[in-house]
Amino acid sequence: MRLIVLGGPGSGKGTQSKKLSEHFGIPWISTGDVLRAEIAADSTLGQQVSETLAKGELVSDRLMISFIRKRLQQTDAANGWILDGYPRTAFQAEELDFFLDSLNTQVTYAIWLELPTHSLIERSENRAAIDDTPDALRRRIETLAETTIPMLEYYDYRQRLLSIDGNQPADDVKRENLTGIR
Ligand code: AP5
């Protein structure tokens, strides 16, 4: 099982990825969590991306692609994974498929958690992570519309897109995910 979870800020990508990771026994790879951990550790990567995250902008495709390529070649990822927050641009999506082709595999489903903007804002405000300031949140929602939503066509065209109503209790979202995956 090779799953991608896509959605806006606060849409529940992390919440659902954790549930699906436990259900299928596959690693949960959250690019946002990895980047925040690098910033907290003040690593070279963390220093490179901290300003970008604080502004709510996307980290460069070059950095993200390089990270994902390495991560997906680790042994725990050999039999499946769930990517939370990756890909986020059409270029990342195309490059991921290109890379998976070279490994003779492919994405099983791209799950799109659909929520109205006001729910994204409410959930993110309640959570208040380092990149949940009003300006960064506004920018993250703009970025979602500019780069992530256009990317959905890519998976829809390849008949791998699973659109899920994310605006319901987390266990109901999980149930809808599992129904769609089967
Ligand atoms: P990322 O961490 O992916 O941020 P995000 O998209 O803004 O999403 P969040 O982590 O804020 O929320 P979530 O959807 O995981 O929701 P959660 O489950 O936590 O990325 C951060 C930044 O890193 C980006 O802005 C960018 O700069 C960079 N980045 C990451 N990936 C990148 C990439 N591929 N390319 C370039 N840059 C990249 O839930 C949120 C809250 O809602 C929680 O409090 C939760 O308890 C609650 N909740 C969840 N589900 C429900 C429910 N069903 N009902 C009620 N409450 C719920």
Coordinates of C-alpha atoms and ligand atoms in Angstrom, one line a residue:
M1 CA 0.0 0.0 0.0
R2 CA 1.5 3.3 -1.1
L3 CA -0.7 6.2 -0.1
I4 CA -0.5 9.9 -0.4
V5 CA -2.6 12.2 1.8
L6 CA -3.3 15.7 0.4
G7 CA -5.2 18.6 2.0
G8 CA -5.0 22.1 3.3
P9 CA -3.5 23.3 6.6
G10 CA -5.4 21.6 9.4
S11 CA -7.4 19.4 7.1
G12 CA -6.4 16.3 9.2
K13 CA -3.6 14.9 7.0
G14 CA -1.5 14.0 10.1
T15 CA -4.5 12.6 12.0
Q16 CA -5.6 10.4 9.1
S17 CA -2.1 9.4 8.2
K18 CA -1.4 8.1 11.7
K19 CA -4.7 6.1 11.7
L20 CA -4.0 4.6 8.2
S21 CA -0.3 3.9 9.1
E22 CA -1.5 1.9 12.2
H23 CA -4.2 0.1 10.2
F24 CA -1.9 -1.0 7.3
G25 CA 1.3 -1.3 9.3
I26 CA 3.2 1.0 7.0
P27 CA 5.5 4.0 7.9
W28 CA 3.9 7.4 8.1
I29 CA 6.2 10.0 6.5
S30 CA 5.2 13.6 7.2
T31 CA 7.3 16.2 5.4
G32 CA 5.9 19.0 7.6
D33 CA 6.9 17.1 10.8
V34 CA 10.3 16.3 9.5
L35 CA 10.9 20.0 8.6
R36 CA 9.7 21.2 12.0
A37 CA 11.9 18.7 13.7
E38 CA 14.9 19.9 11.7
I39 CA 14.1 23.5 12.7
A40 CA 13.8 22.5 16.3
A41 CA 17.2 20.7 16.1
D42 CA 18.7 23.8 14.4
S43 CA 20.3 21.5 11.7
T44 CA 21.6 22.8 8.4
L45 CA 18.4 21.8 6.7
G46 CA 16.4 23.4 9.5
Q47 CA 18.3 26.7 9.1
Q48 CA 17.7 26.6 5.3
V49 CA 13.9 26.2 5.7
S50 CA 12.9 27.9 8.9
E51 CA 12.1 31.3 7.2
T52 CA 10.1 29.6 4.5
L53 CA 7.9 27.7 6.9
A54 CA 7.4 30.8 9.1
K55 CA 6.1 32.6 6.0
G56 CA 3.8 29.8 5.0
E57 CA 5.7 29.3 1.7
L58 CA 6.6 26.0 0.2
V59 CA 10.1 24.6 0.6
S60 CA 11.9 24.3 -2.8
D61 CA 11.1 21.2 -4.9
R62 CA 14.8 20.5 -5.1
L63 CA 15.2 20.0 -1.3
M64 CA 11.9 18.1 -0.9
I65 CA 12.6 15.7 -3.9
S66 CA 16.0 14.9 -2.6
F67 CA 14.6 14.2 0.9
I68 CA 11.8 12.0 -0.3
R69 CA 14.1 10.0 -2.6
K70 CA 16.4 9.2 0.3
R71 CA 13.5 8.5 2.7
L72 CA 11.7 6.1 0.4
Q73 CA 14.8 4.0 -0.1
Q74 CA 15.1 3.2 3.6
T75 CA 14.4 -0.4 4.5
D76 CA 11.2 0.3 6.5
A77 CA 9.7 1.8 3.3
A78 CA 10.3 -1.2 1.2
N79 CA 6.7 -2.6 1.4
G80 CA 4.7 0.5 1.5
W81 CA 4.3 3.9 3.1
I82 CA 2.0 6.8 3.6
L83 CA 3.1 10.3 2.6
D84 CA 1.6 13.1 4.5
G85 CA 2.0 16.5 2.8
Y86 CA 3.9 15.2 -0.2
P87 CA 3.8 15.8 -3.1
R88 CA 2.5 19.4 -3.0
T89 CA 3.4 20.6 -6.5
A90 CA 2.8 19.1 -10.0
F91 CA 6.5 18.8 -10.4
Q92 CA 6.9 16.8 -7.1
A93 CA 4.0 14.5 -8.3
E94 CA 5.6 13.9 -11.7
E95 CA 9.0 13.3 -10.2
L96 CA 7.6 10.9 -7.6
D97 CA 6.0 8.8 -10.3
F98 CA 9.2 8.9 -12.3
F99 CA 11.2 7.7 -9.2
L100 CA 8.6 5.0 -8.4
D101 CA 8.7 3.7 -12.0
S102 CA 12.4 3.2 -11.6
L103 CA 11.6 1.0 -8.5
N104 CA 8.9 -0.8 -10.5
T105 CA 6.1 0.4 -8.3
Q106 CA 3.5 3.2 -8.1
V107 CA 1.2 5.2 -5.9
T108 CA -1.9 3.2 -4.9
Y109 CA -4.2 6.1 -4.0
A110 CA -3.9 9.9 -3.5
I111 CA -6.4 10.8 -0.8
W112 CA -7.7 14.3 -1.0
L113 CA -9.2 15.6 2.3
E114 CA -11.8 18.2 1.2
L115 CA -12.8 20.9 3.7
P116 CA -14.2 24.4 3.5
T117 CA -11.6 27.2 4.1
H118 CA -13.3 28.3 7.3
S119 CA -12.8 24.8 8.8
L120 CA -9.1 24.8 7.9
I121 CA -8.7 28.2 9.6
E122 CA -10.6 27.1 12.8
R123 CA -8.7 23.9 13.2
S124 CA -5.3 25.5 12.6
E125 CA -6.1 28.3 15.0
N126 CA -7.1 25.8 17.7
R127 CA -3.8 24.0 17.2
A128 CA -1.4 26.9 17.1
A129 CA 1.8 25.3 15.7
I130 CA 4.9 27.5 14.9
D131 CA 3.6 28.1 11.3
D132 CA 0.0 28.8 12.4
T133 CA 0.4 32.6 12.6
P134 CA -2.4 34.5 10.8
D135 CA -0.1 35.7 8.0
A136 CA 1.5 32.2 7.5
L137 CA -1.9 30.5 7.6
R138 CA -3.3 32.9 4.9
R139 CA -0.3 32.1 2.7
R140 CA -0.6 28.4 3.3
I141 CA -4.2 28.5 2.1
E142 CA -3.3 30.6 -0.9
T143 CA -0.5 28.1 -1.7
L144 CA -3.0 25.3 -1.5
A145 CA -5.2 26.9 -4.1
E146 CA -2.2 27.9 -6.3
T147 CA -0.2 24.7 -6.4
T148 CA -1.8 21.8 -4.6
I149 CA -5.4 21.9 -5.9
P150 CA -4.2 22.1 -9.6
M151 CA -2.1 19.0 -8.9
L152 CA -5.3 16.9 -8.1
E153 CA -6.0 16.7 -11.8
Y154 CA -2.8 14.7 -12.2
Y155 CA -4.1 11.9 -9.9
D156 CA -7.7 12.2 -11.2
Y157 CA -6.5 11.6 -14.8
R158 CA -4.6 8.5 -13.6
Q159 CA -7.7 7.3 -11.7
R160 CA -5.9 7.3 -8.4
L161 CA -7.7 10.2 -6.7
L162 CA -9.9 9.5 -3.7
S163 CA -11.8 12.6 -2.6
I164 CA -12.9 12.3 1.0
D165 CA -15.2 14.7 3.0
G166 CA -12.7 15.8 5.7
N167 CA -15.3 17.9 7.5
Q168 CA -16.6 15.1 9.8
P169 CA -15.4 13.4 12.9
A170 CA -11.9 11.8 12.5
D171 CA -13.1 8.2 12.8
D172 CA -15.8 8.8 10.1
V173 CA -13.1 10.2 7.8
K174 CA -11.0 7.1 8.5
R175 CA -14.0 4.8 7.7
E176 CA -14.6 6.7 4.4
N177 CA -10.9 6.4 3.6
L178 CA -10.9 2.6 4.2
T179 CA -14.1 2.2 2.2
G180 CA -12.6 4.0 -0.8
I181 CA -9.3 2.1 -0.6
R182 CA -10.9 -1.3 -0.8
Ligands
AP5_1 P1 2.5 20.5 6.9 O1 2.9 20.1 8.3 O2 2.1 19.5 5.9 O3 1.4 21.6 7.1 P2 -0.1 21.8 6.7 O4 -0.5 21.3 5.3 O5 -0.3 23.2 6.9 O6 -0.9 20.8 7.6 P3 -0.9 20.7 9.2 O7 0.2 19.9 9.6 O8 -1.0 22.1 9.8 O9 -2.3 20.0 9.4 P4 -2.8 18.6 9.0 O10 -3.5 18.6 7.8 O11 -1.7 17.5 9.2 O12 -3.9 18.4 10.2 P5 -3.8 17.7 11.6 O13 -4.1 16.3 11.5 O14 -2.5 18.2 12.3 O15 3.6 21.4 6.2 C1 4.1 22.5 6.9 C2 5.0 23.3 6.0 O16 6.1 22.5 5.6 C3 4.4 23.8 4.7 O17 3.7 25.0 4.9 C4 5.6 24.0 3.8 O18 6.3 25.2 4.2 C5 6.5 22.8 4.2 N1 6.3 21.6 3.4 C6 5.8 20.4 3.8 N2 5.7 19.5 2.8 C7 6.2 20.2 1.7 C8 6.3 19.8 0.4 N3 5.9 18.6 -0.1 N4 6.8 20.8 -0.5 C9 7.2 22.0 -0.1 N5 7.1 22.4 1.2 C10 6.5 21.5 2.1 O19 -5.0 18.4 12.3 C11 -5.1 19.7 12.6 C12 -6.0 20.0 13.8 O20 -7.3 19.5 13.6 C13 -5.5 19.1 15.0 O21 -5.7 19.8 16.2 C14 -6.5 17.9 15.0 O22 -6.7 17.3 16.3 C15 -7.7 18.5 14.4 N6 -8.5 17.5 13.6 C16 -8.0 16.6 12.7 N7 -9.0 15.9 12.1 C17 -10.1 16.4 12.7 C18 -11.5 16.0 12.5 N8 -11.9 15.1 11.6 N9 -12.4 16.7 13.2 C19 -12.1 17.7 14.1 N10 -10.8 18.0 14.3 C20 -9.8 17.4 13.6

